[in-house]
CSV table of C-alpha atoms and ligand atoms in Angstrom, one decimal:
chain,number,residue,atom,x,y,z
A,1,MET,CA,80.1,-66.3,-50.4
A,2,ALA,CA,78.7,-67.8,-53.5
A,3,PHE,CA,76.7,-65.6,-55.9
A,4,HIS,CA,74.6,-66.3,-59.0
A,5,THR,CA,76.5,-63.7,-61.1
A,6,GLN,CA,74.2,-61.6,-63.2
A,7,VAL,CA,75.3,-59.8,-66.4
A,8,ARG,CA,73.2,-56.8,-67.3
A,9,ASN,CA,73.5,-54.6,-70.4
A,10,VAL,CA,73.9,-50.9,-70.2
A,11,ASP,CA,74.0,-48.8,-73.4
A,12,PRO,CA,76.7,-46.2,-73.0
A,13,ALA,CA,75.1,-44.1,-75.7
A,14,SER,CA,71.9,-43.7,-73.6
A,15,ILE,CA,73.9,-41.8,-70.9
A,16,SER,CA,74.7,-38.1,-71.0
A,17,PHE,CA,76.0,-35.6,-68.5
A,18,GLN,CA,74.6,-32.1,-68.7
A,19,GLY,CA,77.2,-30.3,-66.6
A,20,ASP,CA,77.4,-32.6,-63.7
A,21,SER,CA,73.8,-33.8,-63.9
A,22,LEU,CA,73.1,-37.2,-65.3
A,23,VAL,CA,70.5,-38.2,-67.9
A,24,ILE,CA,69.8,-41.9,-68.8
A,25,SER,CA,67.4,-42.2,-71.8
A,26,ASN,CA,67.1,-46.0,-72.0
A,27,PRO,CA,64.8,-47.3,-69.2
A,28,GLU,CA,66.4,-50.7,-69.1
A,29,SER,CA,69.9,-49.3,-68.9
A,30,LYS,CA,68.7,-47.0,-66.2
A,31,SER,CA,67.2,-49.8,-64.1
A,32,HIS,CA,70.4,-51.9,-64.4
A,33,LEU,CA,72.5,-48.9,-63.2
A,34,VAL,CA,70.1,-48.3,-60.3
A,35,GLN,CA,70.4,-52.0,-59.4
A,36,ALA,CA,74.2,-51.8,-59.3
A,37,ALA,CA,74.2,-48.5,-57.3
A,38,GLU,CA,71.8,-50.1,-54.8
A,39,ILE,CA,74.2,-53.0,-54.3
A,40,LEU,CA,77.0,-50.6,-53.7
A,41,LYS,CA,75.0,-48.4,-51.3
A,42,THR,CA,73.4,-51.1,-49.2
A,43,SER,CA,75.9,-54.0,-49.1
A,44,ALA,CA,79.6,-54.7,-49.1
A,45,ASP,CA,79.5,-56.8,-52.3
A,46,PRO,CA,81.6,-55.6,-55.3
A,47,VAL,CA,80.1,-54.8,-58.7
A,48,ALA,CA,82.0,-55.0,-62.1
A,49,PHE,CA,81.6,-52.2,-64.6
A,50,PRO,CA,83.2,-51.0,-67.8
A,51,THR,CA,85.7,-48.1,-67.9
A,52,GLU,CA,87.4,-46.7,-71.0
A,53,THR,CA,90.6,-48.6,-70.0
A,54,VAL,CA,89.5,-52.0,-68.7
A,55,TYR,CA,86.6,-53.4,-66.7
A,56,GLY,CA,86.8,-52.5,-63.0
A,57,LEU,CA,85.7,-54.2,-59.8
A,58,GLY,CA,84.2,-51.5,-57.6
A,59,GLY,CA,83.2,-51.0,-54.0
A,60,SER,CA,82.8,-48.0,-51.8
A,61,ALA,CA,86.3,-46.7,-50.9
A,62,LEU,CA,84.8,-45.5,-47.6
A,63,ASN,CA,83.7,-48.9,-46.5
A,64,THR,CA,86.5,-51.3,-45.3
A,65,GLU,CA,84.4,-54.4,-45.6
A,66,ALA,CA,83.5,-53.6,-49.2
A,67,VAL,CA,87.2,-52.9,-50.0
A,68,LYS,CA,88.3,-56.2,-48.4
A,69,ASN,CA,85.7,-58.0,-50.5
A,70,ILE,CA,87.3,-56.6,-53.7
A,71,TYR,CA,90.7,-58.0,-52.7
A,72,LYS,CA,89.1,-61.3,-51.8
A,73,SER,CA,87.1,-61.8,-55.0
A,74,LYS,CA,90.1,-61.2,-57.2
A,75,ASN,CA,92.6,-62.8,-55.0
A,76,ARG,CA,94.7,-59.6,-54.9
A,77,PRO,CA,97.6,-59.3,-52.4
A,78,ALA,CA,96.3,-57.1,-49.6
A,79,ASP,CA,99.4,-54.8,-49.8
A,80,ASN,CA,98.8,-53.3,-53.3
A,81,PRO,CA,96.7,-50.1,-53.0
A,82,LEU,CA,93.6,-49.4,-55.1
A,83,ILE,CA,92.7,-46.5,-57.4
A,84,LEU,CA,89.6,-44.4,-56.3
A,85,HIS,CA,87.2,-43.4,-59.0
A,86,VAL,CA,85.0,-40.3,-58.9
A,87,SER,CA,82.3,-39.0,-61.3
A,88,SER,CA,83.3,-35.3,-61.1
A,89,VAL,CA,85.9,-32.9,-59.7
A,90,ASP,CA,83.1,-31.7,-57.5
A,91,GLN,CA,82.6,-35.1,-56.0
A,92,LEU,CA,86.3,-35.5,-55.5
A,93,LYS,CA,86.3,-32.3,-53.4
A,94,ARG,CA,83.1,-33.0,-51.5
A,95,LYS,CA,83.8,-36.6,-50.6
A,96,LEU,CA,87.6,-36.9,-50.5
A,97,LEU,CA,89.1,-33.5,-50.0
A,98,PRO,CA,86.6,-31.7,-47.8
A,99,ASN,CA,89.0,-29.0,-46.4
A,100,THR,CA,91.9,-29.1,-48.7
A,101,ASP,CA,92.7,-28.1,-52.3
A,102,ILE,CA,93.9,-30.1,-55.2
A,103,PRO,CA,97.7,-29.4,-55.4
A,104,PRO,CA,98.1,-26.9,-58.3
A,105,VAL,CA,100.7,-29.1,-60.0
A,106,TYR,CA,97.9,-31.3,-61.2
A,107,LEU,CA,95.5,-28.6,-62.5
A,108,PRO,CA,96.7,-28.5,-66.1
A,109,LEU,CA,96.6,-32.3,-66.3
A,110,ILE,CA,93.1,-32.5,-64.9
A,111,LYS,CA,92.0,-29.8,-67.3
A,112,LYS,CA,93.4,-31.7,-70.3
A,113,PHE,CA,92.9,-35.4,-69.5
A,114,TRP,CA,89.9,-35.7,-67.2
A,115,PRO,CA,87.6,-37.4,-67.7
A,116,GLY,CA,90.1,-40.0,-69.0
A,117,PRO,CA,92.8,-42.6,-68.3
A,118,LEU,CA,95.0,-40.6,-66.0
A,119,THR,CA,95.4,-41.4,-62.3
A,120,ILE,CA,97.0,-38.9,-59.9
A,121,LEU,CA,98.3,-39.3,-56.3
A,122,LEU,CA,96.9,-36.9,-53.7
A,123,PRO,CA,97.8,-36.6,-50.0
A,124,VAL,CA,95.3,-38.4,-47.7
A,125,PRO,CA,93.8,-35.5,-45.7
A,126,GLY,CA,93.5,-35.7,-41.9
A,127,ASN,CA,90.2,-37.1,-40.6
A,128,THR,CA,89.6,-38.8,-43.9
A,129,GLU,CA,86.7,-41.2,-44.5
A,130,ILE,CA,88.8,-43.2,-47.0
A,131,SER,CA,89.2,-46.7,-45.8
A,132,PRO,CA,92.9,-47.6,-44.9
A,133,ALA,CA,92.2,-50.9,-46.8
A,134,THR,CA,92.1,-48.8,-50.0
A,135,THR,CA,95.4,-47.0,-49.5
A,136,VAL,CA,97.1,-49.8,-47.5
A,137,GLY,CA,98.0,-47.1,-45.0
A,138,GLN,CA,100.0,-45.0,-47.5
A,139,PRO,CA,100.1,-41.2,-46.9
A,140,THR,CA,98.7,-40.7,-50.5
A,141,PHE,CA,95.7,-42.0,-52.4
A,142,ALA,CA,95.3,-42.6,-56.1
A,143,VAL,CA,92.3,-41.2,-57.9
A,144,ARG,CA,90.9,-40.8,-61.4
A,145,LEU,CA,87.8,-39.5,-63.2
A,146,PRO,CA,86.9,-42.2,-65.8
A,147,ALA,CA,85.6,-41.2,-69.2
A,148,HIS,CA,83.3,-44.2,-69.7
A,149,PRO,CA,79.6,-43.1,-69.3
A,150,VAL,CA,78.7,-46.3,-67.5
A,151,ALA,CA,81.4,-45.9,-64.9
A,152,ARG,CA,80.6,-42.2,-64.4
A,153,ALA,CA,76.9,-42.9,-64.2
A,154,LEU,CA,77.4,-45.6,-61.6
A,155,ILE,CA,79.6,-43.5,-59.4
A,156,ALA,CA,77.2,-40.5,-59.7
A,157,LEU,CA,74.1,-42.6,-58.9
A,158,SER,CA,75.6,-44.2,-55.9
A,159,ASP,CA,77.4,-40.9,-55.0
A,160,LEU,CA,80.3,-43.0,-53.7
A,161,PRO,CA,83.9,-42.8,-54.6
A,162,LEU,CA,84.6,-46.3,-55.9
A,163,ALA,CA,87.8,-48.2,-55.2
A,164,ALA,CA,88.3,-50.3,-58.3
A,165,PRO,CA,91.1,-52.5,-59.5
A,166,SER,CA,90.8,-54.3,-62.8
A,167,ALA,CA,88.1,-56.9,-62.7
A,168,ASN,CA,90.3,-60.0,-63.3
A,169,THR,CA,91.6,-62.7,-61.1
A,170,SER,CA,95.1,-61.5,-59.9
A,171,THR,CA,97.9,-62.4,-62.4
A,172,ARG,CA,95.5,-62.9,-65.3
A,173,PRO,CA,95.2,-60.4,-68.2
A,174,SER,CA,92.9,-57.5,-67.5
A,175,PRO,CA,89.3,-57.8,-68.8
A,176,THR,CA,88.2,-55.7,-71.8
A,177,LEU,CA,84.9,-57.4,-72.2
A,178,ALA,CA,82.1,-58.3,-69.7
A,179,ARG,CA,82.7,-62.0,-70.8
A,180,HIS,CA,86.3,-61.8,-69.5
A,181,VAL,CA,85.0,-60.7,-66.1
A,182,TYR,CA,82.4,-63.4,-66.1
A,183,LYS,CA,85.1,-66.1,-66.9
A,184,ASP,CA,87.3,-65.0,-63.9
A,185,LEU,CA,84.7,-63.9,-61.3
A,186,GLN,CA,81.6,-66.0,-62.0
A,187,GLY,CA,80.1,-67.0,-58.6
A,188,LYS,CA,82.3,-64.5,-56.7
A,189,ILE,CA,80.4,-61.3,-57.3
A,190,PRO,CA,76.6,-60.5,-57.7
A,191,LEU,CA,76.6,-58.3,-60.8
A,192,ILE,CA,78.5,-57.3,-64.0
A,193,LEU,CA,77.4,-54.3,-66.0
A,194,ASP,CA,78.1,-55.0,-69.7
A,195,GLY,CA,78.8,-51.8,-71.6
A,196,GLY,CA,80.6,-53.4,-74.5
A,197,PRO,CA,84.3,-53.5,-75.3
A,198,CYS,CA,86.8,-51.1,-73.7
A,199,ASP,CA,88.3,-48.6,-76.0
A,200,VAL,CA,91.8,-48.0,-74.5
A,201,GLY,CA,92.4,-51.6,-73.6
A,202,VAL,CA,95.3,-51.0,-71.1
A,203,GLU,CA,94.9,-49.4,-67.6
A,204,SER,CA,95.3,-45.8,-66.7
A,205,THR,CA,98.6,-43.9,-66.5
A,206,VAL,CA,99.6,-43.4,-62.8
A,207,VAL,CA,101.6,-40.2,-62.0
A,208,ASP,CA,103.0,-38.8,-58.8
A,209,GLY,CA,103.2,-35.0,-59.0
A,210,LEU,CA,103.9,-34.7,-55.2
A,211,SER,CA,107.5,-35.7,-55.6
A,212,ASN,CA,110.1,-33.4,-57.3
A,213,PRO,CA,110.7,-34.2,-60.2
A,214,PRO,CA,107.3,-35.8,-60.8
A,215,VAL,CA,107.3,-39.5,-61.6
A,216,LEU,CA,105.3,-41.7,-64.0
A,217,LEU,CA,104.6,-44.8,-61.9
A,218,ARG,CA,102.7,-46.8,-64.5
A,219,PRO,CA,102.5,-46.1,-68.2
A,220,GLY,CA,98.9,-46.4,-69.5
A,221,GLY,CA,96.2,-44.7,-71.6
A,222,VAL,CA,97.8,-41.2,-71.5
A,223,SER,CA,101.4,-41.1,-72.9
A,224,ALA,CA,104.4,-39.7,-71.0
A,225,GLU,CA,105.0,-37.4,-74.0
A,226,ASP,CA,101.5,-35.9,-73.7
A,227,ILE,CA,101.9,-35.4,-69.9
A,228,MET,CA,105.2,-33.6,-70.5
A,229,LYS,CA,103.6,-31.6,-73.3
A,230,TYR,CA,100.4,-30.5,-71.5
A,231,GLY,CA,101.2,-30.7,-67.8
A,232,GLY,CA,103.0,-27.3,-67.6
A,233,GLU,CA,106.5,-26.5,-66.3
A,234,ALA,CA,106.9,-29.1,-63.5
A,235,TRP,CA,106.0,-32.0,-65.8
A,236,ARG,CA,108.7,-31.3,-68.3
A,237,ASN,CA,111.1,-33.1,-66.0
A,238,LEU,CA,108.9,-36.2,-65.7
A,239,VAL,CA,110.9,-39.2,-64.6
A,240,ILE,CA,109.7,-42.7,-65.8
A,241,ALA,CA,109.9,-45.2,-63.0
A,242,LYS,CA,111.7,-48.4,-63.8
A,243,GLY,CA,109.0,-51.1,-63.9
A,244,GLU,CA,105.9,-50.8,-61.9
A,245,ILE,CA,105.8,-50.0,-58.2
A,246,LYS,CA,107.4,-52.8,-56.3
A,247,ASP,CA,105.3,-55.9,-56.3
A,248,ASN,CA,105.4,-56.9,-52.7
A,249,GLU,CA,104.4,-60.4,-53.6
A,250,VAL,CA,107.7,-60.8,-55.4
A,251,ALA,CA,109.7,-59.1,-52.7
A,252,LYS,CA,108.4,-61.7,-50.3
A,253,THR,CA,109.1,-64.6,-52.5
A,254,PRO,CA,112.3,-63.7,-54.3
A,255,GLY,CA,113.3,-65.9,-57.2
A,256,MET,CA,109.7,-66.5,-58.3
A,257,LYS,CA,108.9,-65.3,-61.7
A,258,TYR,CA,107.1,-62.0,-61.7
A,259,LYS,CA,103.7,-63.0,-63.0
A,260,HIS,CA,101.2,-60.4,-64.2
A,261,TYR,CA,98.8,-60.0,-67.1
A,262,SER,CA,99.6,-63.7,-67.9
A,263,PRO,CA,97.6,-66.1,-69.9
A,264,THR,CA,98.2,-69.8,-69.2
A,265,ALA,CA,100.2,-70.1,-72.4
A,266,MET,CA,103.8,-69.1,-72.4
A,267,VAL,CA,104.4,-65.7,-74.0
A,268,VAL,CA,107.6,-64.8,-75.8
A,269,LEU,CA,108.2,-61.2,-76.8
A,270,PHE,CA,110.3,-60.2,-79.8
A,271,LYS,CA,111.5,-56.6,-79.8
A,272,ASN,CA,113.7,-54.5,-82.1
A,273,CYS,CA,113.5,-57.1,-84.8
A,274,GLY,CA,112.2,-54.9,-87.6
A,275,ALA,CA,110.7,-57.1,-90.3
A,276,ASP,CA,113.3,-59.8,-89.6
A,277,LEU,CA,111.7,-63.2,-88.8
A,278,VAL,CA,115.1,-65.0,-88.2
A,279,PRO,CA,115.0,-64.5,-84.4
A,280,VAL,CA,111.5,-66.0,-84.4
A,281,GLU,CA,112.6,-69.0,-86.5
A,282,ASN,CA,115.7,-69.5,-84.3
A,283,TYR,CA,113.5,-69.5,-81.2
A,284,LEU,CA,111.1,-72.0,-82.7
A,285,LYS,CA,113.9,-74.4,-83.7
A,286,GLY,CA,115.0,-74.5,-80.1
A,287,TYR,CA,111.5,-74.7,-78.7
A,288,ILE,CA,110.6,-77.6,-80.9
A,289,GLU,CA,113.9,-79.4,-80.1
A,290,ASN,CA,113.3,-79.0,-76.3
A,291,ASN,CA,109.6,-79.8,-76.4
A,292,LYS,CA,109.5,-82.9,-78.6
A,293,SER,CA,106.9,-84.4,-76.3
A,294,ALA,CA,104.6,-81.5,-77.0
A,295,THR,CA,104.0,-82.3,-80.6
A,296,GLY,CA,100.6,-81.0,-81.7
A,297,SER,CA,100.7,-78.2,-79.2
A,298,LYS,CA,99.4,-75.0,-80.7
A,299,ILE,CA,101.6,-72.0,-81.4
A,300,ALA,CA,100.5,-68.5,-82.3
A,301,LEU,CA,102.3,-65.4,-83.6
A,302,LEU,CA,100.7,-62.0,-82.9
A,303,ALA,CA,102.2,-59.8,-85.6
A,304,SER,CA,102.0,-56.0,-85.4
A,305,LEU,CA,103.7,-53.2,-87.3
A,306,ASN,CA,106.6,-54.8,-89.1
A,307,PHE,CA,106.1,-58.6,-89.4
A,308,ASP,CA,104.1,-59.1,-92.6
A,309,PRO,CA,101.3,-61.5,-91.9
A,310,ASP,CA,101.5,-63.3,-95.3
A,311,GLN,CA,105.2,-63.4,-95.3
A,312,SER,CA,105.2,-64.7,-91.7
A,313,LYS,CA,102.6,-67.4,-92.5
A,314,LYS,CA,104.9,-68.6,-95.4
A,315,ILE,CA,108.2,-68.6,-93.5
A,316,LEU,CA,106.8,-70.1,-90.3
A,317,ALA,CA,104.6,-72.8,-92.0
A,318,PRO,CA,107.2,-75.5,-91.2
A,319,TYR,CA,106.7,-74.8,-87.5
A,320,ASN,CA,102.9,-74.9,-87.6
A,321,VAL,CA,102.4,-71.4,-86.4
A,322,ASP,CA,99.0,-69.6,-86.7
A,323,VAL,CA,99.6,-65.9,-87.5
A,324,PHE,CA,97.2,-63.2,-86.2
A,325,ASP,CA,97.2,-59.4,-86.5
A,326,LEU,CA,97.6,-57.5,-83.2
A,327,GLY,CA,97.0,-54.1,-84.8
A,328,ASN,CA,98.7,-51.6,-87.0
A,329,SER,CA,99.4,-48.9,-84.4
A,330,ALA,CA,100.4,-49.0,-80.7
A,331,LYS,CA,96.8,-47.7,-80.0
A,332,GLU,CA,95.3,-50.7,-81.8
A,333,MET,CA,97.7,-53.0,-80.1
A,334,SER,CA,96.6,-51.6,-76.7
A,335,ARG,CA,93.0,-52.2,-77.5
A,336,ASN,CA,93.5,-55.8,-78.7
A,337,LEU,CA,96.3,-57.0,-76.4
A,338,PHE,CA,94.5,-58.5,-73.4
A,339,ALA,CA,91.5,-59.8,-75.4
A,340,GLU,CA,93.9,-61.6,-77.8
A,341,LEU,CA,95.9,-63.2,-74.9
A,342,ARG,CA,92.6,-64.4,-73.4
A,343,ARG,CA,91.3,-65.7,-76.8
A,344,LEU,CA,94.4,-67.7,-77.5
A,345,ASP,CA,94.2,-69.2,-74.0
A,346,GLU,CA,90.6,-70.2,-74.6
A,347,GLU,CA,91.7,-71.8,-77.9
A,348,ASP,CA,94.3,-73.8,-76.1
A,349,TYR,CA,97.5,-72.3,-77.5
A,350,SER,CA,100.5,-73.3,-75.5
A,351,LEU,CA,103.0,-70.8,-76.9
A,352,ILE,CA,102.3,-67.2,-77.9
A,353,LEU,CA,105.0,-65.2,-79.8
A,354,VAL,CA,104.4,-61.5,-79.9
A,355,GLU,CA,105.9,-58.8,-82.0
A,356,GLY,CA,106.7,-55.7,-79.8
A,357,VAL,CA,106.6,-52.0,-80.7
A,358,ASP,CA,108.8,-49.0,-80.0
A,359,GLU,CA,108.5,-47.8,-76.4
A,360,THR,CA,107.4,-44.3,-77.4
A,361,ASN,CA,103.9,-42.7,-77.0
A,362,ASP,CA,101.2,-45.4,-76.7
A,363,GLY,CA,104.0,-48.1,-77.2
A,364,LEU,CA,105.4,-47.7,-73.7
A,365,ALA,CA,102.2,-49.0,-72.0
A,366,VAL,CA,101.9,-51.9,-74.5
A,367,MET,CA,105.5,-52.9,-73.9
A,368,ASN,CA,105.1,-52.6,-70.1
A,369,ARG,CA,102.2,-55.1,-70.2
A,370,LEU,CA,103.9,-57.4,-72.8
A,371,THR,CA,107.1,-57.6,-70.8
A,372,LYS,CA,105.3,-58.5,-67.7
A,373,ALA,CA,103.2,-61.2,-69.5
A,374,SER,CA,106.3,-62.7,-71.1
A,375,SER,CA,108.6,-65.5,-69.8
A,376,HIS,CA,111.3,-64.5,-72.3
A,377,VAL,CA,112.1,-61.3,-74.1
A,378,ILE,CA,114.2,-61.6,-77.3
A,379,ASP,CA,115.9,-58.4,-78.3
A,380,GLY,CA,116.8,-58.4,-82.0
A,381,SER,CA,119.2,-55.4,-81.5
A,382,THR,CA,121.5,-57.4,-79.2
A,383,LYS,CA,122.6,-60.2,-81.5
B,1,TXA,O1,92.6,-48.0,-65.7
B,1,TXA,C1,92.7,-48.3,-64.5
B,1,TXA,O2,93.4,-47.6,-63.7
B,1,TXA,C2,91.9,-49.5,-64.0
B,1,TXA,C3,90.4,-49.2,-64.1
B,1,TXA,C4,89.5,-50.2,-63.5
B,1,TXA,O3,90.2,-47.9,-63.7
B,1,TXA,N1,92.2,-49.7,-62.6
B,1,TXA,C5,93.4,-50.3,-62.2
B,1,TXA,O4,93.6,-50.5,-60.9
B,1,TXA,O5,94.3,-50.6,-63.0
B,1,TXA,P1,94.7,-51.4,-60.3
B,1,TXA,O6,94.3,-51.6,-58.9
B,1,TXA,O7,94.8,-52.7,-61.0
B,1,TXA,O8,96.0,-50.6,-60.3
B,1,TXA,C6,96.3,-49.7,-59.3
B,1,TXA,C7,97.7,-49.1,-59.5
B,1,TXA,C8,98.8,-50.1,-59.0
B,1,TXA,O9,99.9,-50.0,-59.8
B,1,TXA,C9,99.0,-49.5,-57.6
B,1,TXA,O10,100.2,-49.9,-57.0
B,1,TXA,C10,98.9,-48.0,-57.9
B,1,TXA,O11,97.9,-47.9,-58.8
B,1,TXA,N2,98.6,-47.2,-56.7
B,1,TXA,C11,97.4,-47.1,-56.0
B,1,TXA,N3,97.5,-46.3,-55.0
B,1,TXA,C12,98.7,-45.9,-54.9
B,1,TXA,C13,99.5,-45.0,-54.0
B,1,TXA,N4,98.9,-44.4,-53.0
B,1,TXA,N5,100.8,-44.8,-54.3
B,1,TXA,C14,101.4,-45.4,-55.3
B,1,TXA,N6,100.7,-46.2,-56.2
B,1,TXA,C15,99.4,-46.5,-56.0
B,2,MG,MG1,95.1,-54.9,-62.4
């Protein structure tokens, strides 16, 4: 179906929650939120909205047609389950867990990190209304309570748990601005709520506390260290899954490069190099030698903690590299990462070199996304 995609502003500062009750002081923001909630309640069309992590593409998790339309608009493989989003713990219990309790293992994490970028797996109760298209027939469902006022207000107004993956076309970098969503999904969805830039910039952390020991399935906005610190006894043994949950697309087509979070440009990740630019220079020599026909193609370096921007500009000048700053902490890198990959794509760069960061605290999620976006990883510690 073709849509004339509307982009509507909602001011997050005009939204407040008094207890679980919602107040929206700006009339224009309120009418846009009401419009979005009406679409979700009365049709099966998906609506894009900001969360504190990335923009999401939402539809009622209780409506199979709505969930199928999400997969269709973003071209997502139908065997990758979606995260459900609720506006309060009360709504979670009322709509999704009518006769069951939240497993106690999660209570300290919920207390500490909700609302926020933490997703937990819960057992799908018997007689559930959750559409099997959301869970892909798994015995568990993933759920989070987002901290972004616009996301929470939309879910509260519609009183629907929303299934919502990131609002990008599958394989593209996740969207952290309404403009990114528009670029990917224009004509495919009726409405995008614009609440400004996302603060976290990478997706939520996904944890499974139902298995023993508990597993971190996807690193994200809450660090593994903080989960171990605040989760209580059981979480001290947290195991970090190797890579993300199996991507069935890859399993079905072995040998194909695992593509995720990818701009059109080729991305090369440099890790454990310290301030040493020699590995970058060596890579560029080879690249230029092998791509003589591509003279004039644009090359960017995203420098972070150790590569000095001025020094890099000087040393890499012979290779015609434009140097940009990705941020001075892993948190800043998370916030800027997807937006920078998209910007360099729009500016027609064909090669993006990125300086990595230690895989501790917020660095783990950054390196997970960067590794997936990269065609090559060059490790300065294995020379
Ligand atoms: O920050 C976020 O989580 C964003 C925003 C929009 O909230 N959403 C997001 O959704 O990243 P998505 O669909 O792109 O990622 C869902 C992740 C995938 O890694 C999926 O495999 C996993 O959650 N997942 C969902 N349900 C699961 C389940 N029952 N068991 C294991 N993994 C599950
Ligand atoms: Mg995604």
